[in-house]
Short mmCIF file of C-alpha atoms in Angstrom, two decimals:
data_model
loop_
_atom_site.label_atom_id
_atom_site.label_comp_id
_atom_site.label_asym_id
_atom_site.label_seq_id
_atom_site.Cartn_x
_atom_site.Cartn_y
_atom_site.Cartn_z
CA UNK T 1 28.64 -54.99 -46.97
CA UNK T 2 26.86 -55.27 -43.66
CA UNK T 3 26.98 -59.08 -43.40
CA UNK T 4 30.73 -59.35 -42.95
CA UNK T 5 30.59 -56.79 -40.15
CA UNK T 6 27.89 -58.73 -38.32
CA UNK T 7 29.79 -61.99 -38.82
CA UNK T 8 32.89 -60.39 -37.47
CA UNK T 9 30.99 -59.18 -34.37
CA UNK T 10 29.47 -62.62 -33.78
CA UNK T 11 32.86 -64.30 -34.14
CA UNK T 12 34.31 -61.91 -31.60
CA UNK T 13 31.57 -62.69 -29.09
CA UNK T 14 32.04 -66.42 -29.61
CA UNK T 15 35.73 -66.10 -28.97
CA UNK T 16 35.01 -64.31 -25.72
CA UNK T 17 32.49 -67.02 -24.74
CA UNK T 18 34.77 -69.98 -25.39
CA UNK T 19 37.87 -68.25 -24.03
CA UNK T 20 39.69 -67.35 -27.22
CA UNK T 21 43.00 -65.72 -26.41
CA UNK T 22 44.17 -62.55 -28.10
CA UNK T 23 46.91 -63.01 -30.67
CA UNK T 24 50.42 -62.56 -29.30
CA UNK T 25 52.21 -59.34 -29.97
CA UNK T 26 54.18 -60.07 -33.07
CA UNK T 27 56.90 -57.66 -31.89
CA UNK T 28 57.68 -58.13 -28.21
CA UNK T 29 60.34 -55.40 -28.39
CA UNK T 30 57.58 -52.86 -29.22
CA UNK T 31 55.97 -53.27 -25.74
CA UNK T 32 56.24 -50.19 -23.49
CA UNK T 33 59.34 -50.71 -21.32
CA UNK T 34 58.80 -50.76 -17.59
CA UNK T 35 60.15 -47.67 -15.84
CA UNK T 36 62.77 -47.86 -13.11
CA UNK T 37 62.28 -46.00 -9.81
CA UNK T 38 64.95 -44.88 -7.35
CA UNK T 39 64.56 -43.28 -3.92
CA UNK T 40 67.37 -41.65 -1.94
CA UNK T 41 67.21 -39.71 1.33
CA UNK T 42 69.70 -37.55 3.11
CA UNK T 43 69.31 -34.97 5.87
CA UNK T 44 68.12 -32.21 3.52
CA UNK T 45 66.46 -33.83 0.53
CA UNK T 46 64.42 -36.76 -0.63
CA UNK T 47 64.87 -37.75 -4.28
CA UNK T 48 62.24 -39.99 -5.86
CA UNK T 49 63.06 -40.62 -9.52
CA UNK T 50 61.44 -42.55 -12.34
CA UNK T 51 63.16 -43.16 -15.69
CA UNK T 52 63.08 -45.62 -18.59
CA UNK T 53 65.73 -48.35 -18.90
CA UNK T 54 69.04 -46.66 -19.74
CA UNK T 55 70.85 -47.65 -22.94
CA UNK T 56 73.91 -46.06 -24.47
CA UNK T 57 73.04 -43.55 -27.16
CA UNK T 58 69.28 -43.66 -26.42
CA UNK T 59 67.67 -40.46 -25.11
CA UNK T 60 66.09 -40.89 -21.67
CA UNK T 61 63.75 -38.47 -19.92
CA UNK T 62 63.78 -38.52 -16.09
CA UNK T 63 60.97 -37.51 -13.75
CA UNK T 64 62.74 -36.38 -10.59
CA UNK T 65 60.66 -35.53 -7.53
CA UNK T 66 62.58 -33.39 -5.00
CA UNK T 67 61.26 -32.86 -1.46
CA UNK T 68 62.74 -30.39 1.02
CA UNK T 69 62.88 -32.46 4.21
CA UNK T 70 62.93 -29.36 6.46
CA UNK T 71 59.29 -28.82 5.52
CA UNK T 72 58.35 -31.91 3.48
CA UNK T 73 57.28 -29.56 0.72
CA UNK T 74 58.27 -29.76 -2.96
CA UNK T 75 61.30 -27.87 -4.25
CA UNK T 76 59.57 -25.13 -6.22
CA UNK T 77 62.51 -23.31 -7.84
CA UNK T 78 65.61 -24.14 -9.80
CA UNK T 79 68.13 -24.29 -11.13
CA UNK T 80 68.92 -27.92 -10.48
CA UNK T 81 72.07 -29.47 -11.94
CA UNK T 82 72.11 -33.21 -12.83
CA UNK T 83 75.62 -34.59 -13.21
CA UNK T 84 75.85 -38.11 -14.67
CA UNK T 85 79.33 -39.44 -13.85
CA UNK T 86 80.53 -42.67 -15.55
CA UNK T 87 83.15 -44.96 -14.04
CA UNK T 88 85.68 -43.28 -16.35
CA UNK T 89 85.58 -40.39 -18.75
CA UNK T 90 83.82 -37.01 -18.71
CA UNK T 91 80.48 -36.50 -17.03
CA UNK T 92 77.24 -35.64 -18.76
CA UNK T 93 75.76 -32.45 -17.18
CA UNK T 94 72.18 -31.26 -17.58
CA UNK T 95 70.84 -28.14 -15.88
CA UNK T 96 67.08 -27.62 -15.47
CA UNK T 97 66.09 -24.04 -14.68
CA UNK T 98 62.49 -24.54 -13.67
CA UNK T 99 60.36 -27.54 -12.56
CA UNK T 100 57.65 -29.02 -14.79
CA UNK T 101 55.42 -28.64 -11.75
CA UNK T 102 56.25 -27.83 -8.16
CA UNK T 103 58.73 -30.47 -7.00
CA UNK T 104 59.04 -32.32 -10.37
CA UNK T 105 62.07 -31.74 -12.62
CA UNK T 106 62.40 -33.36 -16.05
CA UNK T 107 66.01 -33.58 -17.22
CA UNK T 108 66.56 -35.37 -20.54
CA UNK T 109 69.94 -36.94 -21.28
CA UNK T 110 71.64 -39.27 -23.79
CA UNK T 111 74.32 -41.30 -22.07
CA UNK T 112 77.12 -42.19 -24.47
CA UNK T 113 78.85 -44.94 -22.48
CA UNK T 114 77.77 -48.25 -21.01
CA UNK T 115 78.29 -49.39 -17.47
CA UNK T 116 77.02 -47.85 -14.24
CA UNK T 117 76.76 -44.14 -13.66
CA UNK T 118 76.79 -42.01 -10.48
CA UNK T 119 74.22 -39.22 -10.42
CA UNK T 120 74.92 -36.07 -8.42
CA UNK T 121 71.95 -33.68 -8.05
CA UNK T 122 72.69 -30.11 -6.91
CA UNK T 123 69.78 -27.83 -5.99
CA UNK T 124 70.78 -24.17 -6.22
CA UNK T 125 67.50 -22.34 -5.81
CA UNK T 126 67.27 -19.01 -3.93
CA UNK T 127 65.56 -20.75 -0.98
CA UNK T 128 67.59 -23.98 -0.81
CA UNK T 129 71.08 -25.18 -1.59
CA UNK T 130 71.45 -28.93 -1.18
CA UNK T 131 72.93 -32.02 -2.80
CA UNK T 132 71.74 -35.58 -3.07
CA UNK T 133 73.64 -38.48 -4.69
CA UNK T 134 72.41 -41.62 -6.43
CA UNK T 135 75.41 -43.89 -6.16
CA UNK T 136 74.56 -46.16 -9.08
CA UNK T 137 72.39 -45.93 -12.18
CA UNK T 138 72.44 -49.31 -13.96
CA UNK T 139 72.55 -49.39 -17.77
CA UNK T 140 70.24 -51.88 -19.48
CA UNK T 141 71.79 -54.88 -21.17
CA UNK T 142 69.00 -56.62 -23.05
CA UNK T 143 65.41 -56.74 -21.87
CA UNK T 144 64.13 -54.18 -19.45
CA UNK T 145 62.50 -56.67 -17.12
CA UNK T 146 65.95 -57.78 -16.02
CA UNK T 147 66.65 -54.33 -14.60
CA UNK T 148 66.66 -53.99 -10.80
CA UNK T 149 64.03 -51.71 -9.31
CA UNK T 150 63.38 -50.37 -5.81
CA UNK T 151 61.21 -52.70 -3.74
CA UNK T 152 57.71 -51.35 -3.33
CA UNK T 153 55.34 -51.42 -0.40
CA UNK T 154 51.73 -52.56 -0.54
CA UNK T 155 50.34 -49.03 -0.08
CA UNK T 156 50.59 -46.35 -2.76
CA UNK T 157 50.54 -42.74 -1.57
CA UNK T 158 51.71 -40.38 -4.31
CA UNK T 159 54.05 -37.44 -3.91
CA UNK T 160 51.30 -35.05 -5.00
CA UNK T 161 49.22 -36.30 -2.03
CA UNK T 162 52.15 -36.00 0.36
CA UNK T 163 52.82 -32.44 -0.76
CA UNK T 164 49.21 -31.29 -0.48
CA UNK T 165 48.40 -32.77 2.97
CA UNK T 166 50.33 -32.53 6.26
CA UNK T 167 53.09 -35.11 5.99
CA UNK T 168 56.46 -35.91 7.61
CA UNK T 169 58.72 -38.87 8.29
CA UNK T 170 61.60 -39.72 10.61
CA UNK T 171 64.01 -42.61 10.92
CA UNK T 172 63.64 -45.15 13.70
CA UNK T 173 66.67 -44.68 15.91
CA UNK T 174 68.05 -45.50 19.31
CA UNK T 175 66.97 -42.97 21.92
CA UNK T 176 67.53 -42.57 25.68
CA UNK T 177 64.21 -43.50 27.33
CA UNK T 178 63.08 -43.61 30.92
CA UNK T 179 59.90 -45.17 32.16
CA UNK T 180 57.21 -42.50 32.37
CA UNK T 181 53.98 -42.60 34.38
CA UNK T 182 51.29 -40.04 33.46
CA UNK T 183 49.11 -38.61 36.25
CA UNK T 184 46.41 -35.91 36.11
CA UNK T 185 47.61 -32.65 37.66
CA UNK T 186 46.23 -29.27 38.81
CA UNK T 187 48.02 -25.96 39.49
CA UNK T 188 47.43 -24.90 43.11
CA UNK T 189 48.93 -22.28 45.48
CA UNK T 190 51.98 -23.20 47.54
CA UNK T 191 51.28 -24.07 51.15
CA UNK T 192 51.60 -20.96 53.29
CA UNK T 193 51.49 -18.65 50.29
CA UNK T 194 47.76 -18.01 50.29
CA UNK T 195 45.91 -15.76 52.75
CA UNK T 196 42.31 -14.79 53.29
CA UNK T 197 41.74 -11.51 55.13
CA UNK T 198 38.52 -11.43 57.14
CA UNK T 199 36.63 -8.64 58.92
CA UNK T 200 37.70 -8.76 62.58
CA UNK T 201 34.53 -6.82 63.55
CA UNK T 202 31.34 -5.51 62.06
CA UNK T 203 31.40 -2.10 60.40
CA UNK T 204 31.65 -0.11 57.27
CA UNK T 205 34.21 -1.45 54.74
CA UNK T 206 36.67 0.76 52.92
CA UNK T 207 39.61 0.08 50.63
CA UNK T 208 42.47 1.95 49.07
CA UNK T 209 42.22 3.02 45.43
CA UNK T 210 45.61 1.34 44.87
CA UNK T 211 44.22 -2.09 45.74
CA UNK T 212 42.63 -3.69 42.68
CA UNK T 213 42.08 -7.20 41.39
CA UNK T 214 45.25 -8.50 39.80
CA UNK T 215 47.54 -5.98 41.50
CA UNK T 216 50.45 -7.22 43.58
CA UNK T 217 50.38 -6.29 47.26
CA UNK T 218 53.40 -5.96 49.55
CA UNK T 219 53.61 -7.70 52.87
CA UNK T 220 52.22 -5.33 55.51
CA UNK T 221 50.50 -3.09 52.96
CA UNK T 222 47.17 -1.69 54.11
CA UNK T 223 44.51 -3.18 51.84
CA UNK T 224 41.46 -1.63 53.51
CA UNK T 225 39.84 -0.90 56.83
CA UNK T 226 36.73 -1.42 58.97
CA UNK T 227 35.04 1.65 60.43
CA UNK T 228 32.78 0.56 63.31
CA UNK T 229 29.25 1.98 63.45
CA UNK T 230 28.53 4.52 66.25
CA UNK T 231 27.48 2.96 69.57
CA UNK T 232 24.20 4.91 69.51
CA UNK T 233 22.60 6.21 66.32
CA UNK T 234 19.57 7.79 68.09
CA UNK T 235 19.98 11.20 69.71
CA UNK T 236 16.67 10.86 71.57
CA UNK T 237 17.76 8.11 73.95
CA UNK T 238 18.82 8.89 77.48
CA UNK T 239 22.35 8.37 78.78
CA UNK T 240 21.52 5.17 80.69
CA UNK T 241 19.80 3.69 77.66
CA UNK T 242 22.75 4.61 75.50
CA UNK T 243 25.12 3.02 77.98
CA UNK T 244 23.04 -0.15 78.11
CA UNK T 245 22.95 -0.39 74.32
CA UNK T 246 26.64 0.25 74.10
CA UNK T 247 27.39 -2.47 76.66
CA UNK T 248 25.11 -4.95 74.85
CA UNK T 249 26.87 -4.23 71.57
CA UNK T 250 30.29 -4.52 73.22
CA UNK T 251 29.38 -7.87 74.84
CA UNK T 252 28.29 -9.17 71.46
CA UNK T 253 31.45 -7.97 69.74
CA UNK T 254 33.64 -9.26 72.59
CA UNK T 255 32.16 -12.74 72.22
CA UNK T 256 33.08 -12.74 68.56
CA UNK T 257 36.53 -11.34 69.37
CA UNK T 258 37.16 -14.09 71.96
CA UNK T 259 36.17 -16.73 69.38
CA UNK T 260 38.54 -15.15 66.83
CA UNK T 261 41.40 -15.25 69.34
CA UNK T 262 40.79 -18.94 70.15
CA UNK T 263 40.64 -19.89 66.44
CA UNK T 264 43.84 -17.87 65.75
CA UNK T 265 45.59 -19.65 68.66
CA UNK T 266 44.57 -23.04 67.31
CA UNK T 267 45.79 -22.25 63.80
CA UNK T 268 49.05 -20.95 65.24
CA UNK T 269 49.56 -24.15 67.28
CA UNK T 270 48.99 -26.29 64.18
CA UNK T 271 51.49 -24.20 62.27
CA UNK T 272 54.01 -24.58 65.12
CA UNK T 273 53.62 -28.37 65.19
CA UNK T 274 53.99 -28.57 61.40
CA UNK T 275 57.16 -26.45 61.63
CA UNK T 276 58.66 -28.75 64.27
CA UNK T 277 57.73 -31.84 62.25
CA UNK T 278 59.30 -30.36 59.10
CA UNK T 279 62.52 -29.58 60.97
CA UNK T 280 62.77 -33.20 62.11
CA UNK T 281 62.12 -34.54 58.63
CA UNK T 282 64.66 -32.15 57.17
CA UNK T 283 67.25 -33.34 59.69
CA UNK T 284 66.63 -36.88 58.40
CA UNK T 285 66.81 -35.61 54.78
CA UNK T 286 63.26 -36.85 54.22
CA UNK T 287 61.97 -33.54 52.81
CA UNK T 288 63.59 -30.77 50.72
CA UNK T 289 64.68 -27.53 52.39
CA UNK T 290 61.92 -25.56 50.66
CA UNK T 291 59.36 -27.37 52.86
CA UNK T 292 60.97 -25.71 55.89
CA UNK T 293 60.70 -22.26 54.26
CA UNK T 294 57.00 -22.86 53.59
CA UNK T 295 56.35 -23.98 57.16
CA UNK T 296 58.13 -20.91 58.54
CA UNK T 297 56.07 -18.61 56.24
CA UNK T 298 52.85 -20.25 57.45
CA UNK T 299 53.93 -19.76 61.07
CA UNK T 300 54.53 -16.03 60.44
CA UNK T 301 51.08 -15.56 58.90
CA UNK T 302 49.35 -17.32 61.81
CA UNK T 303 51.31 -15.29 64.38
CA UNK T 304 50.27 -11.99 62.73
CA UNK T 305 46.62 -13.11 62.67
CA UNK T 306 46.71 -13.90 66.38
CA UNK T 307 48.28 -10.52 67.23
CA UNK T 308 45.52 -8.67 65.38
CA UNK T 309 42.75 -10.72 67.06
CA UNK T 310 44.25 -10.06 70.53
CA UNK T 311 44.52 -6.31 69.90
CA UNK T 312 40.85 -6.08 68.92
CA UNK T 313 39.73 -8.11 71.97
CA UNK T 314 41.81 -6.04 74.38
CA UNK T 315 40.45 -2.77 73.02
CA UNK T 316 36.87 -3.99 73.37
CA UNK T 317 37.57 -5.08 76.99
CA UNK T 318 38.94 -1.62 77.82
CA UNK T 319 35.87 0.05 76.32
CA UNK T 320 33.54 -2.17 78.41
CA UNK T 321 35.50 -1.40 81.60
CA UNK T 322 35.17 2.35 80.99
CA UNK T 323 31.44 2.15 80.28
CA UNK T 324 30.84 0.15 83.47
CA UNK T 325 32.70 2.87 85.45
CA UNK T 326 30.68 5.57 83.81
CA UNK T 327 33.68 6.87 81.94
CA UNK T 328 33.78 7.81 78.30
CA UNK T 329 34.64 4.69 76.29
CA UNK T 330 37.50 4.57 73.86
CA UNK T 331 36.61 5.99 70.48
CA UNK T 332 35.70 3.38 67.96
CA UNK T 333 38.92 2.90 66.05
CA UNK T 334 39.32 2.33 62.36
CA UNK T 335 40.79 -1.16 62.08
CA UNK T 336 43.34 -1.45 59.27
CA UNK T 337 43.46 -4.63 57.22
CA UNK T 338 47.08 -5.47 56.29
CA UNK T 339 48.44 -8.01 53.81
CA UNK T 340 50.08 -10.83 55.81
CA UNK T 341 52.20 -11.82 52.81
CA UNK T 342 53.32 -10.44 49.45
CA UNK T 343 51.19 -11.64 46.57
CA UNK T 344 48.51 -10.91 44.01
CA UNK T 345 45.06 -9.76 45.04
CA UNK T 346 42.80 -12.41 43.41
CA UNK T 347 39.53 -11.65 45.23
CA UNK T 348 37.79 -8.57 46.77
CA UNK T 349 34.52 -9.76 48.29
CA UNK T 350 32.94 -6.50 49.48
CA UNK T 351 32.02 -3.15 47.94
CA UNK T 352 33.70 -0.09 49.47
CA UNK T 353 31.22 1.76 51.70
CA UNK T 354 29.10 -1.29 52.39
CA UNK T 355 28.41 -2.80 55.85
CA UNK T 356 30.17 -6.10 56.58
CA UNK T 357 29.66 -8.57 59.37
CA UNK T 358 32.46 -9.79 61.61
CA UNK T 359 34.14 -12.83 60.05
CA UNK T 360 33.23 -11.89 56.47
CA UNK T 361 35.93 -12.71 53.88
CA UNK T 362 37.16 -9.46 52.33
CA UNK T 363 40.41 -10.17 50.44
CA UNK T 364 42.21 -13.21 49.09
CA UNK T 365 45.93 -12.93 48.32
CA UNK T 366 48.05 -15.59 46.64
CA UNK T 367 51.75 -15.53 45.85
CA UNK T 368 51.70 -16.50 42.15
CA UNK T 369 55.47 -16.24 41.56
CA UNK T 370 55.81 -19.93 42.39
CA UNK T 371 52.97 -22.46 42.11
CA UNK T 372 52.56 -26.09 42.97
CA UNK T 373 51.74 -28.81 40.44
CA UNK T 374 49.62 -31.25 42.39
CA UNK T 375 49.04 -34.75 40.99
CA UNK T 376 47.53 -38.00 42.24
CA UNK T 377 49.52 -41.20 41.63
CA UNK T 378 47.64 -44.47 41.56
CA UNK T 379 48.60 -46.98 44.22
CA UNK T 380 49.21 -49.68 41.57
CA UNK T 381 51.90 -47.51 39.93
CA UNK T 382 53.95 -46.98 43.11
CA UNK T 383 56.03 -50.09 42.41
CA UNK T 384 57.35 -48.53 39.18
CA UNK T 385 58.71 -45.51 41.00
CA UNK T 386 62.05 -46.48 42.48
CA UNK T 387 62.93 -42.79 42.46
CA UNK T 388 61.40 -39.76 40.71
CA UNK T 389 64.11 -38.30 38.49
CA UNK T 390 62.00 -35.54 37.00
CA UNK T 391 58.74 -34.86 35.24
CA UNK T 392 57.14 -33.17 32.26
CA UNK T 393 54.12 -30.92 32.66
CA UNK T 394 51.70 -30.58 29.75
CA UNK T 395 49.07 -27.82 29.96
CA UNK T 396 46.60 -26.78 27.29
CA UNK T 397 47.89 -23.71 25.45
CA UNK T 398 51.46 -24.05 26.72
CA UNK T 399 54.53 -25.89 25.45
CA UNK T 400 55.65 -28.78 27.67
CA UNK T 401 57.59 -27.80 30.79
CA UNK T 402 60.48 -30.00 31.94
CA UNK T 403 61.00 -30.27 35.69
CA UNK T 404 63.94 -31.87 37.51
CA UNK T 405 64.09 -33.83 40.74
CA UNK T 406 65.09 -30.74 42.75
CA UNK T 407 61.62 -29.26 42.07
CA UNK T 408 59.88 -32.24 43.74
CA UNK T 409 58.17 -31.03 46.94
CA UNK T 410 56.74 -34.31 48.14
CA UNK T 411 55.64 -37.80 47.23
CA UNK T 412 52.93 -38.75 49.72
CA UNK T 413 53.60 -41.46 52.30
CA UNK T 414 49.96 -42.47 52.81
CA UNK T 415 47.41 -43.85 50.38
CA UNK T 416 43.98 -42.18 50.26
CA UNK T 417 41.43 -44.76 51.39
CA UNK T 418 38.83 -43.61 48.86
CA UNK T 419 40.82 -42.87 45.67
CA UNK T 420 43.72 -45.29 46.33
CA UNK T 421 46.15 -42.59 45.30
CA UNK T 422 49.03 -40.67 46.85
CA UNK T 423 49.82 -36.98 46.26
CA UNK T 424 52.86 -35.95 44.24
CA UNK T 425 53.74 -32.24 44.19
CA UNK T 426 56.29 -30.30 42.12
CA UNK T 427 57.23 -26.64 42.38
CA UNK T 428 56.66 -24.55 39.23
CA UNK T 429 58.34 -21.13 38.92
CA UNK T 430 55.93 -18.56 37.48
CA UNK T 431 57.78 -15.21 37.46
CA UNK T 432 56.02 -13.92 34.32
CA UNK T 433 52.57 -15.08 35.44
CA UNK T 434 52.10 -17.33 32.38
CA UNK T 435 50.43 -20.09 34.32
CA UNK T 436 46.97 -19.84 35.87
CA UNK T 437 45.75 -21.35 39.14
CA UNK T 438 43.33 -24.19 38.66
CA UNK T 439 44.69 -25.18 35.24
CA UNK T 440 44.41 -28.89 34.50
CA UNK T 441 47.12 -30.87 32.79
CA UNK T 442 49.15 -34.07 32.74
CA UNK T 443 52.27 -34.69 34.75
CA UNK T 444 54.51 -37.42 33.33
CA UNK T 445 56.77 -38.78 36.05
CA UNK T 446 60.19 -40.08 34.96
CA UNK T 447 61.64 -42.87 37.01
CA UNK T 448 64.32 -45.52 36.91
CA UNK T 449 67.35 -46.14 34.74
CA UNK T 450 67.87 -44.54 31.32
CA UNK T 451 67.96 -47.11 28.48
CA UNK T 452 69.19 -46.68 24.90
CA UNK T 453 66.42 -48.39 22.90
CA UNK T 454 65.05 -48.46 19.37
CA UNK T 455 62.22 -45.92 19.45
CA UNK T 456 59.65 -44.20 17.27
CA UNK T 457 58.05 -40.79 17.77
CA UNK T 458 54.75 -41.15 19.63
CA UNK T 459 52.87 -39.52 16.73
CA UNK T 460 53.91 -42.37 14.44
CA UNK T 461 52.36 -45.11 16.57
CA UNK T 462 48.68 -45.84 15.91
CA UNK T 463 46.19 -48.25 17.46
CA UNK T 464 44.18 -50.08 14.80
CA UNK T 465 41.78 -52.93 15.63
CA UNK T 466 43.57 -53.67 18.93
CA UNK T 467 46.93 -53.73 17.15
CA UNK T 468 49.73 -51.22 17.49
CA UNK T 469 50.99 -50.24 14.04
CA UNK T 470 53.32 -47.84 12.22
CA UNK T 471 53.56 -46.96 8.57
CA UNK T 472 56.98 -47.29 6.96
CA UNK T 473 57.96 -45.42 3.79
CA UNK T 474 59.74 -48.00 1.61
CA UNK T 475 60.19 -45.84 -1.49
CA UNK T 476 59.08 -42.32 -2.42
CA UNK T 477 55.49 -43.38 -3.01
CA UNK T 478 55.25 -46.86 -1.47
CA UNK T 479 54.48 -47.69 2.16
CA UNK T 480 54.05 -50.70 4.41
CA UNK T 481 51.89 -51.24 7.44
CA UNK T 482 53.92 -52.80 10.26
CA UNK T 483 52.48 -54.31 13.41
CA UNK T 484 54.85 -53.51 16.27
CA UNK T 485 55.29 -54.48 19.90
CA UNK T 486 56.05 -51.56 22.22
CA UNK T 487 57.83 -51.17 25.57
CA UNK T 488 58.84 -48.07 27.55
CA UNK T 489 56.95 -44.91 26.66
CA UNK T 490 57.32 -41.24 27.38
CA UNK T 491 55.47 -38.19 26.06
CA UNK T 492 57.72 -38.06 22.94
CA UNK T 493 58.91 -41.57 22.19
CA UNK T 494 57.75 -45.15 22.27
CA UNK T 495 60.15 -48.09 22.52
CA UNK T 496 59.75 -50.56 19.64
CA UNK T 497 60.57 -54.11 20.69
CA UNK T 498 59.52 -55.82 17.45
CA UNK T 499 58.48 -54.75 13.96
CA UNK T 500 61.06 -52.10 13.10
CA UNK T 501 64.77 -51.91 12.30
CA UNK T 502 67.09 -48.96 12.91
CA UNK T 503 66.98 -46.65 9.92
CA UNK T 504 63.44 -47.54 8.86
CA UNK T 505 61.68 -44.36 7.71
CA UNK T 506 58.37 -44.07 9.55
CA UNK T 507 55.47 -41.69 8.97
CA UNK T 508 55.19 -39.24 11.87
CA UNK T 509 52.69 -36.77 10.37
CA UNK T 510 49.96 -37.99 8.05
CA UNK T 511 50.01 -41.64 9.18
CA UNK T 512 46.21 -41.61 9.36
CA UNK T 513 45.96 -40.50 5.72
CA UNK T 514 48.35 -43.30 4.66
CA UNK T 515 46.16 -45.72 6.64
CA UNK T 516 43.10 -44.49 4.75
CA UNK T 517 44.98 -45.03 1.45
CA UNK T 518 45.68 -48.60 2.49
CA UNK T 519 41.98 -49.25 2.93
CA UNK T 520 40.94 -47.79 -0.43
CA UNK T 521 39.02 -50.29 -2.54
CA UNK T 522 40.60 -48.88 -5.69
CA UNK T 523 44.35 -48.48 -5.88
CA UNK T 524 45.40 -45.13 -7.30
CA UNK T 525 46.83 -45.13 -10.78
CA UNK T 526 50.60 -45.15 -10.34
CA UNK T 527 52.69 -42.75 -12.33
CA UNK T 528 52.47 -39.10 -13.22
CA UNK T 529 51.67 -36.87 -16.15
CA UNK T 530 54.82 -34.84 -16.66
#
C-alpha cells in the first residue's frame, strides 16, 4: 500500500518541475465571490462598508465601519438603524443594538426586490446622533466580477490602525491666503518703559518691606534709600583732622556727583532730540502715535534723573562751603530712591543694610503690561513686503497670537551691516502677565494681497526625498501618495498648485504612519474578522 503513495508524491513533484497546471475548478460558481466596498463621508460620519454581491432573496451580511469625524474614533455604541429603500415599495429596516467590535456593525438583510437600493444609516447612540446616506447599492445581475467597486489606492491602512493611532483627515479646499515671511523674534521691554535705579552716593542701603521681586511699583513710590556713613568714625581725632577728612570725602563725592549730573544731562539731551525727531516723523505719518508716547515717557524719566543728580550735587557743595567757613556742615541726609515709572520690580541688586558704592545698580523696573516683539527681517525678504498687514506670534507653551497692522511699532529703515537684517517690532499687550521677557519665538509677517487658492493644512504636507507630498484617502482603507507643487504658505495652510483637486480628502494627522505603511515590504492582509 505504500508504493502508490510514493508514486503519487513523485508524480506531484514532476508536475511541479515541468510546470503542470492545477486542474480547473469544475464549478466556477462555487468560487468565493469578491466583496464590494463603499465609502461615504459627510460632516459627521465616515461610513466604510464591505458586503457580498447583492441578489434578490439571498441573505447578505454587511460589515459597516462607522467613524465619528469629530474625533476620528470608532462609534462604540448603538443602536444603529439601517434602512434599505428600493426605487419603489416598502423599505427593509434592520436595527443593530451593539457593534461586533468598536466601530464595526454587522447588519444582515435579505433584499426581496431587484434594482438599486438607497441605504440610510441612522446612528442613535447616547453620545452621537448622526445620519449618513449611501445613494445607490447595486444589485448583482450575473457574475460578481461585473459589479462596480470603489477605486482603491496603492497603500492599505486599515480602520483598526486608524482608530488605534492618532489620525485625522480634511478636504482640500479654497482658502484665503496671504504671503507670510517667518522671522525669529524675542520679547523685549518697550522703549522708555524700563528703568535702572542706581546709588547716587556711597552709603548704607535700605529698602521698604513692601518692595519685593515681582511686585508692581507705582511711579514716585519710594523703593529704598541710601544712608551716608558719618564723616568721621573716630572720636580720637582732633577737630582740624576731622574737618580735613570731611573735606576730602566731600571732594570725592562731589566729583562723582558732577559726573552723574553730566551723564544725566547727556541722556536728557538725547531723549529731547529723539522726542523732536518723533514729532516730525509723526507729522509726516511715518510712525504710529504710540512712538510719540514712548518718546515722551523716556523724556520724563531722564528729566527726573537729572533733577535728583542736581539736588545731590548742590547739597554736597553747600556742605563743603560750610566746612571751609568753619561752620557745622549739613547733616548727612537719607537719600530716597523713587520709582521713575510704574512697573514690576524685576531685580534688587543689594542686600538691605549692606554698604553700596556710588553708581551701583540697585533696582530694575520694567512695565510688563505691554511688551515689544522684536524680530530681524532678512534683507533679501524686503522685496516681498509691500506692506505689513499683520503678523502671527508663536511662542513655546502658548497658543498662536494674531496681531494686526495697528500693533506695528516700526519696520527699520536701515540694514545692519553685519547681519544684513532690519528690525521689525510689534506691540504685544500683556495685562495678565502671561508672556515673559526674553522668550524666543517666531513672528510670521503677513503681506500683500489676499488670494483664494486651493490649500492643504500645513500638517498634511511632508518632505520626502526632496519631494513635497501629501497622502490622500481614496476609500476607507486605501490611500495614495501624491507629489504636489506648493505656492504661498502661512503657519496654517500651504497653497497647492499641482497634485490635488478640491474635495480630495488628505491626511492631516498620522500622515507619517501612512507613509510608513506605504514602505512596508509586506502588504497587510485586507479584510477583517467580524
